[in-house]
CSV table of C-alpha atoms in Angstrom, one decimal:
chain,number,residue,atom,x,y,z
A,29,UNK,CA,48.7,47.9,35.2
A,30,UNK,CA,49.5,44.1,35.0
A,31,UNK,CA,48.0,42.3,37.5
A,32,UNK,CA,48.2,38.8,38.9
A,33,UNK,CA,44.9,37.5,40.6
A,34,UNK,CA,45.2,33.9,42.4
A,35,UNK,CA,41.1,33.6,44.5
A,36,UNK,CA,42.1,30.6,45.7
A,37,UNK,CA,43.7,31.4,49.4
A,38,UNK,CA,43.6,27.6,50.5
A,39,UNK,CA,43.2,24.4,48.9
A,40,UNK,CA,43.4,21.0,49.8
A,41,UNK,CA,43.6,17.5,48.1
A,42,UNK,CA,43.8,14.1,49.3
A,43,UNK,CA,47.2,12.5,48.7
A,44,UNK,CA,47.8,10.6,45.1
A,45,UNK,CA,45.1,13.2,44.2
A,46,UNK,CA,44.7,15.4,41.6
A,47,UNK,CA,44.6,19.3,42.4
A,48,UNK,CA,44.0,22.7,39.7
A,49,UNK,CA,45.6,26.0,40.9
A,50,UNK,CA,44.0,28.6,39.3
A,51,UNK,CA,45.8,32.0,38.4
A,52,UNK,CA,44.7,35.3,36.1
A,53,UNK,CA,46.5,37.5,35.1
A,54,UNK,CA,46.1,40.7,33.1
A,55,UNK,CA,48.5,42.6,30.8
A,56,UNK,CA,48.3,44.5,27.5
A,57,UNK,CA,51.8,42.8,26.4
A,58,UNK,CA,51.8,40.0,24.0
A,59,UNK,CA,55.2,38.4,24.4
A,60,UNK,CA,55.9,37.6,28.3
A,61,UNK,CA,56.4,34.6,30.8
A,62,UNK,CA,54.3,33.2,33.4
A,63,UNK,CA,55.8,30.9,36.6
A,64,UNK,CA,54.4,28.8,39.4
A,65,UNK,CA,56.8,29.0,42.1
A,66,UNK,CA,56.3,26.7,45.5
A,67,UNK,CA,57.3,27.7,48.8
A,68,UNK,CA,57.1,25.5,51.5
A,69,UNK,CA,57.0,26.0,55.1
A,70,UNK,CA,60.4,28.1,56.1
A,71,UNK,CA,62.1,27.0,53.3
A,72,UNK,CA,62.9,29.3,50.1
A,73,UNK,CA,61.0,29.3,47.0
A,74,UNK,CA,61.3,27.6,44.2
A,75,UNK,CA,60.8,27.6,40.6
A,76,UNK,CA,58.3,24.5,39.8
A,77,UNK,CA,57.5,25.3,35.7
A,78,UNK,CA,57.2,28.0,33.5
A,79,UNK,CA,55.3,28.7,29.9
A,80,UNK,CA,56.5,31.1,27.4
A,81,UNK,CA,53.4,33.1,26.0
A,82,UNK,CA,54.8,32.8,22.4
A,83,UNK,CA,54.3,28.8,22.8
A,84,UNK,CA,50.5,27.0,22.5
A,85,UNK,CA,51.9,23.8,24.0
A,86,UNK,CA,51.5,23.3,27.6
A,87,UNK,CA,54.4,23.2,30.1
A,88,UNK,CA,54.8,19.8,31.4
A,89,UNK,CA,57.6,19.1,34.3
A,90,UNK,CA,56.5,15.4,36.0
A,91,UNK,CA,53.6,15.2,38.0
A,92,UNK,CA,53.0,19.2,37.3
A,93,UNK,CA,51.1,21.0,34.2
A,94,UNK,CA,49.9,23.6,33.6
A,95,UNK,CA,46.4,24.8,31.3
A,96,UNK,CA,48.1,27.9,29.5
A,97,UNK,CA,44.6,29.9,28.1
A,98,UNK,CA,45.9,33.0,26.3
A,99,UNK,CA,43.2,34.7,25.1
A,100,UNK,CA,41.2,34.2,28.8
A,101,UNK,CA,44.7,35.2,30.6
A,102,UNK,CA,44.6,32.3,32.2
A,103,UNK,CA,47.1,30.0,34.1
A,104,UNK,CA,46.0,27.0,36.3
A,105,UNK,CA,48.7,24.5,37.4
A,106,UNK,CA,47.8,20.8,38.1
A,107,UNK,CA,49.4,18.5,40.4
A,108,UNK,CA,48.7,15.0,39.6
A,109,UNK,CA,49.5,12.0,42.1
A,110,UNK,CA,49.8,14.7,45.1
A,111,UNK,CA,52.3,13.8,47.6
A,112,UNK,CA,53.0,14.9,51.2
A,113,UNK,CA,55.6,17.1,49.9
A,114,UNK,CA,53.7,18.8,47.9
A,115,UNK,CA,52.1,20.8,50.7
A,116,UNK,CA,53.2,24.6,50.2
A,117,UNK,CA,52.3,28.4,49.2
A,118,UNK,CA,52.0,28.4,46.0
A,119,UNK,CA,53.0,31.6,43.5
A,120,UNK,CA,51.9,32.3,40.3
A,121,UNK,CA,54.1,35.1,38.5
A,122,UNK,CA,54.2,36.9,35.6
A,123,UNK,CA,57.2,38.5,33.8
A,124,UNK,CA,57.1,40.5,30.5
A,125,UNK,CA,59.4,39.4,27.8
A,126,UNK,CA,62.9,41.7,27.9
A,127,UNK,CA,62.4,42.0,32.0
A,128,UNK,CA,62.3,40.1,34.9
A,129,UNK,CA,60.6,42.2,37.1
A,130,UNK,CA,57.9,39.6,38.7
A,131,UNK,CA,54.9,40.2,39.2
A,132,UNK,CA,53.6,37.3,41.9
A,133,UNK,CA,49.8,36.7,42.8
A,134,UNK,CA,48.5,36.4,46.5
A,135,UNK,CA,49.6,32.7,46.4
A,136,UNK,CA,47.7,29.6,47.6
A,137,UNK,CA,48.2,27.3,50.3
A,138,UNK,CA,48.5,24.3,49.4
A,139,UNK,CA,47.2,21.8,52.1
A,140,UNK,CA,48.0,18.2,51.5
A,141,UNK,CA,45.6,15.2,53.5
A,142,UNK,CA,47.3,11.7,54.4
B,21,UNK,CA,73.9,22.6,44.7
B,22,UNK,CA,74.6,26.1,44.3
B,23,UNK,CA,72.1,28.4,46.2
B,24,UNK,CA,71.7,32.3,47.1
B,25,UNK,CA,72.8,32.7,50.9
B,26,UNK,CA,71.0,35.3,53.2
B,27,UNK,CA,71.9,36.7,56.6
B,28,UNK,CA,70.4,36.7,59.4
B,29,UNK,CA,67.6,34.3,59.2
B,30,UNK,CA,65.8,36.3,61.5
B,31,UNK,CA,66.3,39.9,62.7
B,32,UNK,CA,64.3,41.8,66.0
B,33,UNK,CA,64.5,45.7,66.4
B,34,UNK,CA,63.2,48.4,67.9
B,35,UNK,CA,61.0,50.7,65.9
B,36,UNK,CA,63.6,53.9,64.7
B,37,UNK,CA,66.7,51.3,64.8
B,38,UNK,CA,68.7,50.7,61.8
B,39,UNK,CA,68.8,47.1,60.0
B,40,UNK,CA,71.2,45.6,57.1
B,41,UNK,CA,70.6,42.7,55.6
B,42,UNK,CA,73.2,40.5,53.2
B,43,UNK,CA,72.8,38.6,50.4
B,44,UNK,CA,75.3,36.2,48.8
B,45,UNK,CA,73.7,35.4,44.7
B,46,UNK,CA,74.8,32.0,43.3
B,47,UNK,CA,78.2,32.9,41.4
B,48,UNK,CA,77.9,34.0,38.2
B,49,UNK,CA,74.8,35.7,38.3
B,50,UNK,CA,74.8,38.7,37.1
B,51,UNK,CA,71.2,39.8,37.9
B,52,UNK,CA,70.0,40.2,41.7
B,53,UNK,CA,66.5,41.2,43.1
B,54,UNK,CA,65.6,42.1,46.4
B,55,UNK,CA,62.4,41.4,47.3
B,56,UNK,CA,59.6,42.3,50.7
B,57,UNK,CA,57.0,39.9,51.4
B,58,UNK,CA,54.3,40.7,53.5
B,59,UNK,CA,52.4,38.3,55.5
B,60,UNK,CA,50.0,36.6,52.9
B,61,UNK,CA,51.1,38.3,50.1
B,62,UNK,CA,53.7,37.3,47.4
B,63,UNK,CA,56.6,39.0,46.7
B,64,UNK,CA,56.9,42.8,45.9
B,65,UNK,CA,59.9,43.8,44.0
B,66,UNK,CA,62.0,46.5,45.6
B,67,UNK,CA,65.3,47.0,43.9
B,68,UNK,CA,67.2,45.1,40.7
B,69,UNK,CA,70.6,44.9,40.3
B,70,UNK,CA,72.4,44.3,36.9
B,71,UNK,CA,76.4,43.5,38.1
B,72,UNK,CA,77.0,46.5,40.1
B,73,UNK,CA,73.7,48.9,38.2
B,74,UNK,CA,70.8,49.6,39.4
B,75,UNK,CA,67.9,48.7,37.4
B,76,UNK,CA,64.8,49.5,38.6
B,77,UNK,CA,64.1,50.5,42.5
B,78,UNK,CA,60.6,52.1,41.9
B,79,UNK,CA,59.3,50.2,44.5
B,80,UNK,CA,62.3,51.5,46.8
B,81,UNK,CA,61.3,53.7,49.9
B,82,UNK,CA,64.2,55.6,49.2
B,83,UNK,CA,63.8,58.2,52.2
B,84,UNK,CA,64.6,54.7,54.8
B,85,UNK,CA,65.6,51.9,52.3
B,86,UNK,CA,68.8,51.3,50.6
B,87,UNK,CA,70.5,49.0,48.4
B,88,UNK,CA,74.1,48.6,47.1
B,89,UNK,CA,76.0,45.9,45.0
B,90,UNK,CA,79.5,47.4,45.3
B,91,UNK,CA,81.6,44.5,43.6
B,92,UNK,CA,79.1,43.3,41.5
B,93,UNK,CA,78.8,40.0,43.8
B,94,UNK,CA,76.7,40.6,47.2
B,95,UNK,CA,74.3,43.1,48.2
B,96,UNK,CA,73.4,44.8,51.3
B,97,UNK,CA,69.6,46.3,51.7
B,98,UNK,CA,69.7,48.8,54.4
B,99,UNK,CA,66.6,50.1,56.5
B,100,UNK,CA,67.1,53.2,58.6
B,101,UNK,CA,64.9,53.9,60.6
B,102,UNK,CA,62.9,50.6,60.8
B,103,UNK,CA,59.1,51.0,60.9
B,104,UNK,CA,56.7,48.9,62.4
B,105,UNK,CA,55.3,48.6,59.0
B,106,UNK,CA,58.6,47.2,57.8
B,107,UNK,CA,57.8,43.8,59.6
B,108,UNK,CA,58.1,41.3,56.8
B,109,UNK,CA,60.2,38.7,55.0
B,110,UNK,CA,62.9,40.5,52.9
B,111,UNK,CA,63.8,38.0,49.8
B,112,UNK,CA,67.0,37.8,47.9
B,113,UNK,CA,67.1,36.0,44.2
B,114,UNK,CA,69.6,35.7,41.4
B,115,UNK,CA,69.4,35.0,37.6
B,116,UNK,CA,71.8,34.3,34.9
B,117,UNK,CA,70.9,37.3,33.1
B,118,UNK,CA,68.5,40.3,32.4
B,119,UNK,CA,67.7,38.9,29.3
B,120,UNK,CA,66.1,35.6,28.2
B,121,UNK,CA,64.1,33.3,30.6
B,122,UNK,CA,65.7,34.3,33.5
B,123,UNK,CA,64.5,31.7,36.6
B,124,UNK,CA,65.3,33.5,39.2
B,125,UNK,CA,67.0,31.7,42.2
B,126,UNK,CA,65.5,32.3,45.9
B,127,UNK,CA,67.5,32.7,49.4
B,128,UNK,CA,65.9,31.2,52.1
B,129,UNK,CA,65.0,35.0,53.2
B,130,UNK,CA,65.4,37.3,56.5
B,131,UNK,CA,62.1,37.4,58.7
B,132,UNK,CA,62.3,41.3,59.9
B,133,UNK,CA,60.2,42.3,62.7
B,134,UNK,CA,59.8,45.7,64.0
B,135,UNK,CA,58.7,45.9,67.9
């Protein structure tokens, strides 16, 4: 069964910080799509990058990357510069290629320190 | 911006009652999800919509839960009878298309609890 495994319930970081979000993940498919989504307090989710399996080149959007590790099944997100705003559950989801039935992890909260 | 619009917010009944709940996907998207979240727990997938098709509702309770798309546009996700166990946050998102990297799009969600 694919499986998405976040261990990290809570996390915090001092602002302008840098913070890793890890995620696993575990599937037998070799073309697919992983997400991080953010979800802040009462408000809906959204998407914050993606990575295509079929690319070795890191996702990049801003002050958010993420360390894309294939062969490990592995998925961390880093927030560089971390601002107030940034403070939120975060998601990591995985999506075989051909569907878009998500599969999200526990999430982790994301607790930002002024 | 275009967004996916949910109704109610939040939603308080009686353990046995019936519940709906709406969802309005951004237009033109063809693909809607439904989604339960439990307390602490991300998103489970309970029903997928292609226009007016079903795609998958595996994860569908069918003996309480519901689901229908009749025009293609919004949805309704029916509960009947409400559990106590059916307390949770009931998530609406849209996509483009089945096919390709379909972001999916998030309503701001209905809060269900069951007393």
């Amino acid at each position: 069964a694919q499986t998405v495994t976040q261990s990290q319930p809570e996390m915090s970081v001092q602002e302008a910080e840098t913070v890793t979000l890890s995620c696993t993940y575990d599937t037998s498919e070799s073309d697919y799509y992983l997400f991080w989504y953010k979800q802040p307090p009462s408000r809906q989710m959204i998407l914050v990058i993606r990575q295509e399996a079929y690319k070795q080149q890191n996702a990049t959007e801003n002050r958010f990357s993420v360390n894309f590790q294939k062969a490990a099944k592995s998925f961390s997100l880093k927030i560089s510069d971390s601002q107030l705003g940034d403070a939120a559950m975060y998601f990591c989801a995985y999506a075989p290629s051909g569907t878009y039935k998500y599969i999200f992890g526990t999430g982790t909260r994301l607790k930002v320190l002024a | 911006e275009a967004e996916v619009a949910q109704s109610p917010r939040y939603k308080i009944t009686e353990k046995s009652q019936a519940v709906a709940f709406w969802c309005d996907p951004i237009s033109g998207h063809a693909t809607l999800y439904w989604y339960r979240q439990i307390l602490g727990q991300g998103p489970e997938l309970l029903v997928q919509f292609q226009d007016e098709s079903v795609v998958d509702d595996s994860q569908l309770p069918k003996d309480r839960f519901s689901a229908e798309r009749l025009k293609g546009v919004d949805s309704t996700l029916k509960i009947q009878p409400a559990e106590l166990g059916d307390s949770a946050m009931y998530l609406c998102a849209s996509s483009l298309a089945l096919e390709g990297i379909g972001e999916q799009y998030f309503g701001p969600g209905t809060r269900l609890t069951v007393t």
